[in-house]
Amino acid sequence: MARLESIQQFFSSRKTGAACKAPHFLTFRSSTALIATTVNLAIFADIFFYGLIIPVLPFALSDQAGVPQDQVQHWISILLAAYSVALFIGSPVAGIYADHTSSRRWPLLLGLIALTGSTFLLAFGNSIGLFALGRVLQGISAAVVWSVGCALLVDTMGNKVGVAMGYVNISMSVALLLAPVIGGVVYNKAGYHAVYYVAFGIVGLDIVLRLTMIEKKIAQQWTKEPEVESSEADVEKTSPTEAPRDENREHSTDVTDIQPATNEPPTTSGKPDTDDDVTEPLQKKKNRRGPMVALLKSPRLLAALYGVFVESGILLGFDAVLALFVRGLFGWNSTAVAVLFLALFIPGFIAPLAGWLSDKYGARWPSLAGFVATIPILISLRFVTDNSIQHKVLLAFLLALVGFTLPFAMTPLMAEISYVIEAKEAESPGIFGDKGVYGLAYGLFNMAFALGGVIGPIWAGYVIDAAGWGTLTWNFALVSISNSRFDRPDHI
């Protein structure tokens, strides 16, 4: 029984009895540094695993699943969309659960199980069905990591949430930077399964950190309760009867003062009390039922979500077609494709600067500038048409410019979601209840990103097959124009 209670406490990080001892190394395991590191590694692992297989997926479909060469593009788009569909469906569920659960740790562990299963399926699967299931599990894991992880950072960082999101952006950038290169190089040098040995190592470290971490509010069971119990004991020893008697006297006085008004027939003077008694429960009930409705009624939030949708469609659309495009035009192998992805993702380290500008000047103008600057670059990509050094350099240069401008569009949008919640709370205190809606809000963020991830790859694959590369880049530019013209209202 003692061993069972010990195992239960390890996984739940909760007291299993009054005499339960604090976990070992409680201060370290509940430290801000460890919690932030755990969340950032979880996000890094999710993005890294996603990017790891992008350069090798075209080759894996042919070699592992036996897909005919003329159907590879079709199945790549479907597999990328499968990830996004799972992310779209799972994000609001994970977000709502994150806002209502007493602990963020358990859903993070469930997400880790999904990530582990996805890794095994994609590593050893030999059919389209197993590949698709692996991508679905990967999307579910991402939904949990982003919704619950961002909510946990808000819980932990206090008034330094912006700093935390800066680290999240760095984790994303590093993952997007390293994953395609490592995936392409390892596949070219050691084969398909060796790519996933790298993923297994990162997942193993992720498991250790998620099991080690203890939330601050859970750690307070051991750090706060002894002081409370001690102070209560002192009160009981020094004044066992007087304090309750004083308290009862105060309540008795209040009741006496109110009683005449409640016994009389309804009058004008009695209405305020009655209205307060009725209005407060109704307001609480309304707040409980409508946090998503309140969020979706915000024009600022809708504008931010549309921007996330547009950027996701562009980025994941490029992911779906870029590897095959350069393979067909330049005859490049997976290593060369992976190096090309560096040009797109290295400039992502500029994201903290974009976040700083958002904190200082608001999210609207940095994001608008990022989308406007992206338009001519996307149009210029259509001029990459020949297998020559000049066109290879042009492609890398233009992708680097896209990688520079898109973070100025995306990072402010991530910050805007928290800005909207803070503004609505300031306007209508208590509108989101006691537990807040950060998990739900970032679940909506994931839904918008996932919707773009579904439409972007499918549309990109369709356009490039039907009309070619030049038409695709025009399409991306038009989508970016639609967002740059989408007015971001100042009212919430």
XYZ file of C-alpha atoms in Angstrom:
492
model
C 0.000 0.000 0.000
C 2.819 2.398 0.851
C 4.496 1.654 -2.475
C 1.208 2.264 -4.321
C 0.762 5.617 -2.576
C 4.353 6.516 -3.453
C 3.748 5.771 -7.142
C 0.471 7.717 -7.072
C 2.197 10.726 -5.524
C 5.015 10.567 -8.081
C 2.660 10.815 -11.045
C 0.150 13.248 -9.537
C 2.605 15.240 -7.365
C -0.151 15.517 -4.744
C -0.296 14.593 -1.095
C -1.694 11.131 -0.535
C -2.110 11.598 3.199
C -1.605 14.010 6.079
C 1.750 12.434 6.961
C 2.951 12.377 3.374
C 6.501 13.642 3.005
C 7.466 16.281 0.491
C 8.975 14.982 -2.774
C 12.740 14.905 -3.000
C 14.381 18.100 -4.312
C 11.043 19.935 -4.151
C 12.594 23.406 -4.411
C 14.509 22.542 -7.563
C 11.668 20.563 -9.157
C 9.216 23.445 -8.682
C 11.660 26.202 -9.661
C 10.759 28.679 -12.379
C 13.866 27.748 -14.354
C 13.015 24.034 -14.461
C 9.347 24.590 -15.327
C 10.229 27.028 -18.116
C 12.910 24.652 -19.399
C 10.450 21.748 -19.387
C 7.795 23.647 -21.341
C 10.317 25.001 -23.820
C 11.832 21.556 -24.370
C 8.333 20.140 -24.908
C 7.661 22.805 -27.549
C 11.114 22.267 -29.035
C 10.507 18.506 -29.234
C 7.152 19.016 -30.933
C 8.492 21.432 -33.572
C 11.754 19.493 -33.972
C 9.935 16.235 -34.618
C 7.639 17.989 -37.070
C 10.554 19.549 -38.976
C 12.774 16.482 -38.742
C 10.772 14.465 -41.230
C 9.902 17.252 -43.707
C 13.083 16.855 -45.842
C 12.943 13.044 -45.751
C 9.203 12.516 -46.123
C 9.229 12.445 -49.946
C 11.947 9.776 -49.900
C 10.318 7.839 -47.026
C 7.003 7.567 -48.859
C 8.747 6.035 -51.852
C 11.136 3.743 -49.954
C 9.191 2.792 -46.812
C 5.555 2.853 -47.943
C 6.068 2.037 -51.621
C 4.158 5.057 -52.912
C 4.560 5.612 -56.685
C 6.628 8.662 -57.511
C 3.774 10.453 -59.268
C 1.625 10.205 -56.091
C 4.212 11.410 -53.580
C 3.120 15.065 -53.656
C -0.497 14.039 -53.138
C 0.287 11.975 -50.049
C 2.676 14.551 -48.590
C -0.129 17.105 -48.633
C -2.522 14.637 -46.999
C -0.051 13.701 -44.252
C 0.693 17.351 -43.480
C -3.038 18.029 -43.391
C -3.641 15.034 -41.061
C -1.339 16.650 -38.483
C -3.211 19.927 -38.764
C -6.662 18.317 -38.512
C -5.657 16.582 -35.271
C -4.204 19.857 -33.982
C -7.406 21.717 -34.926
C -9.712 19.262 -33.146
C -7.504 18.651 -30.123
C -6.541 22.256 -29.336
C -9.838 23.581 -27.904
C -10.306 20.390 -25.891
C -6.803 20.650 -24.458
C -7.224 24.386 -23.849
C -10.512 24.033 -21.976
C -9.074 21.183 -19.917
C -5.991 23.260 -19.131
C -8.187 26.054 -17.772
C -10.301 23.774 -15.571
C -7.867 21.135 -14.345
C -6.159 21.573 -11.002
C -2.826 20.468 -12.473
C -1.151 21.061 -15.843
C 1.267 18.168 -15.376
C -1.036 15.242 -16.079
C -2.245 16.451 -19.516
C 1.390 17.137 -20.423
C 2.177 13.507 -19.618
C -0.734 12.345 -21.772
C 0.611 14.478 -24.610
C 3.980 12.828 -24.141
C 2.394 9.386 -24.614
C 0.908 10.589 -27.909
C 4.303 11.942 -29.028
C 6.052 8.679 -28.178
C 3.464 6.636 -30.092
C 3.793 8.969 -33.068
C 7.571 8.568 -33.104
C 7.352 4.781 -33.162
C 4.714 4.720 -35.899
C 6.583 7.082 -38.207
C 9.891 5.351 -37.559
C 8.774 1.765 -38.171
C 5.570 2.179 -40.194
C 5.552 0.669 -43.661
C 2.157 1.791 -44.960
C 0.247 5.004 -45.600
C -2.234 4.108 -42.832
C 0.474 3.893 -40.156
C 2.090 7.091 -41.412
C -1.269 8.884 -41.213
C -1.936 7.575 -37.683
C 1.503 8.736 -36.616
C 0.803 12.217 -37.933
C -2.566 12.329 -36.125
C -0.920 11.401 -32.809
C 1.726 14.035 -33.446
C -1.015 16.642 -33.937
C -2.726 15.624 -30.693
C 0.573 15.923 -28.844
C 1.123 19.383 -30.304
C -2.379 20.481 -29.237
C -1.647 19.505 -25.640
C 1.870 20.931 -25.551
C 0.906 24.356 -26.894
C -2.378 24.851 -25.022
C -1.340 23.396 -21.671
C 2.293 24.497 -21.929
C 1.425 28.155 -22.566
C -1.101 28.093 -19.710
C 1.565 26.636 -17.414
C 3.994 29.390 -18.390
C 1.366 32.009 -17.542
C 0.892 30.331 -14.142
C 4.614 30.245 -13.483
C 6.058 33.456 -14.904
C 3.676 35.939 -13.267
C 4.281 39.367 -14.814
C 7.043 38.042 -17.094
C 4.804 36.221 -19.564
C 6.247 38.231 -22.452
C 9.738 37.039 -21.570
C 8.462 33.469 -21.473
C 6.931 33.793 -24.938
C 10.265 35.118 -26.163
C 11.911 31.887 -25.033
C 9.124 29.947 -26.743
C 9.938 31.734 -29.991
C 13.610 30.896 -29.576
C 12.736 27.231 -28.970
C 10.661 27.232 -32.139
C 13.411 28.893 -34.153
C 16.120 26.521 -32.934
C 13.918 23.506 -33.659
C 13.025 24.758 -37.124
C 16.687 25.544 -37.736
C 18.157 22.240 -36.628
C 15.480 19.706 -37.534
C 15.556 19.924 -41.347
C 19.353 19.967 -41.414
C 19.731 17.023 -39.043
C 16.943 15.101 -40.751
C 18.376 15.585 -44.215
C 22.014 14.942 -43.294
C 21.319 11.885 -41.128
C 19.011 10.382 -43.739
C 21.597 10.896 -46.465
C 24.461 9.453 -44.414
C 22.845 6.746 -42.237
C 19.391 5.974 -43.626
C 15.779 6.480 -42.635
C 15.669 4.818 -39.201
C 18.723 6.724 -38.003
C 16.721 9.951 -38.326
C 14.358 8.725 -35.625
C 17.161 7.691 -33.265
C 17.721 11.431 -32.833
C 14.003 11.904 -32.128
C 14.028 9.096 -29.543
C 16.881 10.811 -27.690
C 14.994 14.115 -27.456
C 11.771 12.354 -26.425
C 13.707 10.542 -23.678
C 14.995 13.824 -22.258
C 11.478 15.261 -22.544
C 10.116 12.332 -20.514
C 12.656 12.902 -17.733
C 11.873 16.620 -17.429
C 8.072 16.245 -17.512
C 8.205 13.583 -14.800
C 10.633 15.641 -12.712
C 8.731 18.934 -12.874
C 6.316 19.937 -10.102
C 4.054 22.963 -10.517
C 4.435 25.807 -8.051
C 0.837 25.632 -6.870
C 1.269 21.897 -6.193
C 4.522 22.506 -4.324
C 2.668 24.889 -2.002
C 1.000 21.849 -0.401
C 4.261 21.290 1.435
C 5.733 24.796 1.554
C 2.640 26.692 2.776
C 0.454 24.348 4.774
C 2.723 23.913 7.824
C 2.732 27.686 8.376
C -1.056 27.865 8.096
C -1.569 24.959 10.461
C 0.859 26.469 12.960
C -0.863 29.856 12.929
C -4.283 28.223 13.309
C -3.029 26.232 16.282
C -1.723 29.408 17.923
C -5.097 31.102 17.487
C -6.914 28.176 19.042
C -4.574 28.134 22.038
C -4.763 31.835 22.763
C -8.451 32.500 22.062
C -10.578 29.372 21.669
C -13.950 31.077 22.139
C -13.623 34.841 21.927
C -12.871 35.114 18.199
C -15.889 33.106 17.111
C -18.058 35.069 19.523
C -16.869 38.376 18.018
C -17.434 37.055 14.535
C -20.957 35.924 15.397
C -21.698 39.299 16.929
C -20.657 41.041 13.711
C -22.809 38.767 11.617
C -25.704 39.197 14.038
C -25.463 42.976 13.741
C -25.472 42.785 9.945
C -28.509 40.538 9.928
C -30.379 42.818 12.340
C -29.665 45.833 10.168
C -30.970 44.111 7.045
C -33.894 42.219 8.592
C -36.478 45.036 8.643
C -36.001 45.688 4.929
C -36.448 42.022 4.043
C -39.610 41.651 6.145
C -41.354 44.654 4.595
C -43.177 44.528 1.271
C -41.000 45.316 -1.754
C -40.177 48.988 -1.912
C -37.850 51.156 -3.911
C -35.328 51.128 -1.080
C -35.302 47.348 -1.025
C -34.692 46.828 -4.748
C -30.945 47.418 -4.847
C -30.307 44.598 -2.381
C -32.576 42.241 -4.270
C -31.054 43.181 -7.623
C -27.540 42.603 -6.326
C -28.491 39.201 -4.960
C -30.002 38.169 -8.282
C -27.544 39.830 -10.650
C -24.378 38.423 -9.098
C -25.289 34.727 -9.531
C -26.577 35.425 -13.054
C -23.334 37.187 -13.947
C -21.271 34.299 -12.580
C -23.391 31.818 -14.515
C -22.937 33.862 -17.683
C -19.181 34.022 -17.161
C -19.009 30.262 -16.697
C -20.975 29.537 -19.849
C -19.505 31.996 -22.313
C -15.709 32.446 -22.160
C -15.295 31.205 -25.733
C -18.197 33.398 -26.887
C -16.687 36.419 -25.141
C -13.340 35.761 -26.798
C -14.791 35.188 -30.259
C -16.771 38.431 -30.030
C -13.495 40.357 -29.844
C -12.629 41.945 -33.233
C -8.994 42.170 -32.192
C -8.824 38.473 -31.412
C -10.525 37.535 -34.698
C -8.044 39.699 -36.614
C -5.142 38.040 -34.814
C -6.518 34.560 -35.498
C -6.940 35.382 -39.186
C -3.315 36.529 -39.319
C -2.214 33.272 -37.680
C -4.272 31.346 -40.251
C -2.619 33.194 -43.145
C 0.933 32.748 -41.893
C 0.363 29.077 -41.116
C -0.966 28.487 -44.624
C 2.083 30.143 -46.182
C 4.677 28.399 -43.998
C 3.178 24.910 -44.161
C 2.363 25.365 -47.819
C 6.067 25.922 -48.448
C 6.833 22.851 -46.339
C 4.581 20.764 -48.578
C 6.083 21.753 -51.933
C 9.548 23.233 -51.459
C 11.450 19.948 -51.110
C 9.907 18.446 -54.239
C 10.263 21.703 -56.195
C 14.032 21.978 -55.671
C 14.443 18.247 -56.127
C 12.772 18.462 -59.531
C 14.340 21.762 -60.647
C 17.868 21.453 -59.255
C 18.169 17.685 -58.752
C 19.115 18.177 -55.090
C 19.276 15.381 -52.522
C 17.875 15.508 -48.977
C 21.009 17.181 -47.553
C 20.805 20.064 -50.005
C 17.078 20.424 -49.300
C 17.791 20.553 -45.558
C 20.426 23.271 -46.017
C 17.944 25.299 -48.050
C 15.541 25.242 -45.099
C 18.253 27.028 -43.081
C 17.717 30.106 -45.215
C 14.041 30.108 -44.260
C 14.431 29.537 -40.518
C 17.715 31.158 -39.389
C 16.195 34.669 -39.526
C 13.592 33.468 -37.003
C 15.980 34.511 -34.223
C 14.759 38.053 -34.850
C 11.444 37.102 -33.201
C 12.355 38.478 -29.715
C 12.895 41.904 -31.311
C 9.447 41.680 -32.880
C 8.033 40.772 -29.472
C 9.777 43.723 -27.853
C 8.304 46.071 -30.462
C 4.866 44.617 -29.763
C 5.249 45.228 -26.033
C 6.328 48.801 -26.675
C 4.057 49.880 -29.531
C 1.314 47.244 -29.624
C 0.897 44.254 -31.911
C -0.937 45.915 -34.787
C 1.799 47.815 -36.619
C 4.691 45.328 -36.346
C 2.421 42.557 -37.606
C 1.054 44.684 -40.445
C 4.578 45.686 -41.472
C 5.654 42.050 -41.517
C 2.831 40.990 -43.832
C 3.248 43.992 -46.161
C 6.998 43.392 -46.471
C 6.367 39.732 -47.308
C 4.202 40.483 -50.373
C 6.889 41.565 -52.902
C 9.192 38.783 -51.728
C 6.579 36.115 -52.379
C 5.890 37.563 -55.837
C 9.621 37.551 -56.643
C 9.888 33.807 -55.911
C 8.154 33.128 -59.231
C 11.348 34.176 -61.044
C 13.199 31.047 -59.826
C 12.805 28.921 -62.944
C 16.222 27.635 -64.121
C 18.816 25.160 -62.876
C 21.615 27.700 -62.530
C 23.779 29.147 -59.799
C 22.077 32.530 -60.125
C 18.634 31.049 -59.573
C 19.805 28.886 -56.655
C 21.265 31.952 -54.945
C 18.112 33.931 -55.715
C 15.903 31.255 -54.136
C 18.020 31.086 -50.968
C 18.108 34.886 -50.702
C 14.355 35.283 -51.127
C 13.604 32.511 -48.630
C 15.893 34.241 -46.124
C 13.944 37.474 -46.598
C 10.679 35.606 -46.037
C 12.181 34.074 -42.906
C 13.014 37.594 -41.719
C 9.639 39.221 -42.376
C 7.263 36.486 -41.208
C 8.453 36.560 -37.549
C 7.456 40.229 -37.472
C 4.008 39.088 -38.507
C 3.690 36.031 -36.235
C 5.276 37.026 -32.915
C 3.032 40.080 -32.376
C -0.001 37.910 -33.098
C 0.998 35.511 -30.311
C 1.359 38.450 -27.949
C -1.928 39.978 -29.142
C -3.869 37.000 -27.772
C -2.732 37.742 -24.227
C -3.219 41.487 -24.787
C -6.862 40.901 -25.728
C -7.531 38.841 -22.590
C -5.925 41.478 -20.368
C -7.890 44.275 -22.049
C -11.218 42.472 -21.705
C -10.479 41.644 -18.069
C -9.703 45.301 -17.405
C -12.919 46.367 -19.130
C -15.130 43.722 -17.446
C -13.433 42.305 -14.334
C -14.265 38.664 -13.727
C -15.624 38.101 -17.233
C -13.501 34.959 -17.591
C -13.974 33.642 -14.067
C -11.367 32.803 -11.464
C -9.271 30.383 -13.559
C -8.975 32.534 -16.669
C -9.003 31.487 -20.314
C -5.366 31.464 -21.363
C -5.510 27.771 -22.204
C -8.647 28.273 -24.280
C -7.204 31.352 -25.995
C -4.055 29.516 -27.033
C -6.261 26.604 -28.037
C -7.994 28.991 -30.457
C -4.549 30.119 -31.611
C -3.703 26.478 -32.341
C -7.005 26.014 -34.177
C -6.256 28.952 -36.463
C -2.728 27.675 -37.055
C -4.041 24.178 -37.728
C -6.714 25.402 -40.149
C -4.037 27.180 -42.137
C -1.985 23.993 -41.939
C -4.851 22.012 -43.478
C -5.708 24.410 -46.290
C -2.174 25.638 -47.060
C -0.505 22.303 -47.981
C -3.526 20.985 -49.871
C -3.935 24.213 -51.833
C -0.180 24.477 -52.492
C -0.009 20.909 -53.747
C -3.036 21.414 -55.984
C -1.802 24.708 -57.471
C 1.753 23.554 -58.149
C 0.515 20.390 -59.856
C -2.070 22.235 -61.931
C -0.385 25.546 -62.721
C 3.225 25.469 -61.517
C 5.544 27.252 -59.122
C 5.010 30.777 -60.448
C 1.248 30.642 -59.943
C 1.711 29.285 -56.428
C 3.894 32.210 -55.362
C 1.270 34.637 -56.737
C -1.347 32.829 -54.659
C 0.714 33.170 -51.492
C 1.227 36.879 -52.188
C -2.515 37.443 -52.656
C -3.244 35.708 -49.348
C -0.705 37.926 -47.611
C -2.341 40.983 -49.210
C -5.714 39.893 -47.841
C -4.311 39.926 -44.321
C -2.478 43.237 -44.733
C -5.818 44.798 -45.735
C -7.662 43.122 -42.874
C -8.198 46.064 -40.530
C -7.188 45.404 -36.930
C -9.687 47.427 -34.872
C -8.531 49.272 -31.818
C -11.598 48.268 -29.766
C -11.585 44.844 -28.161
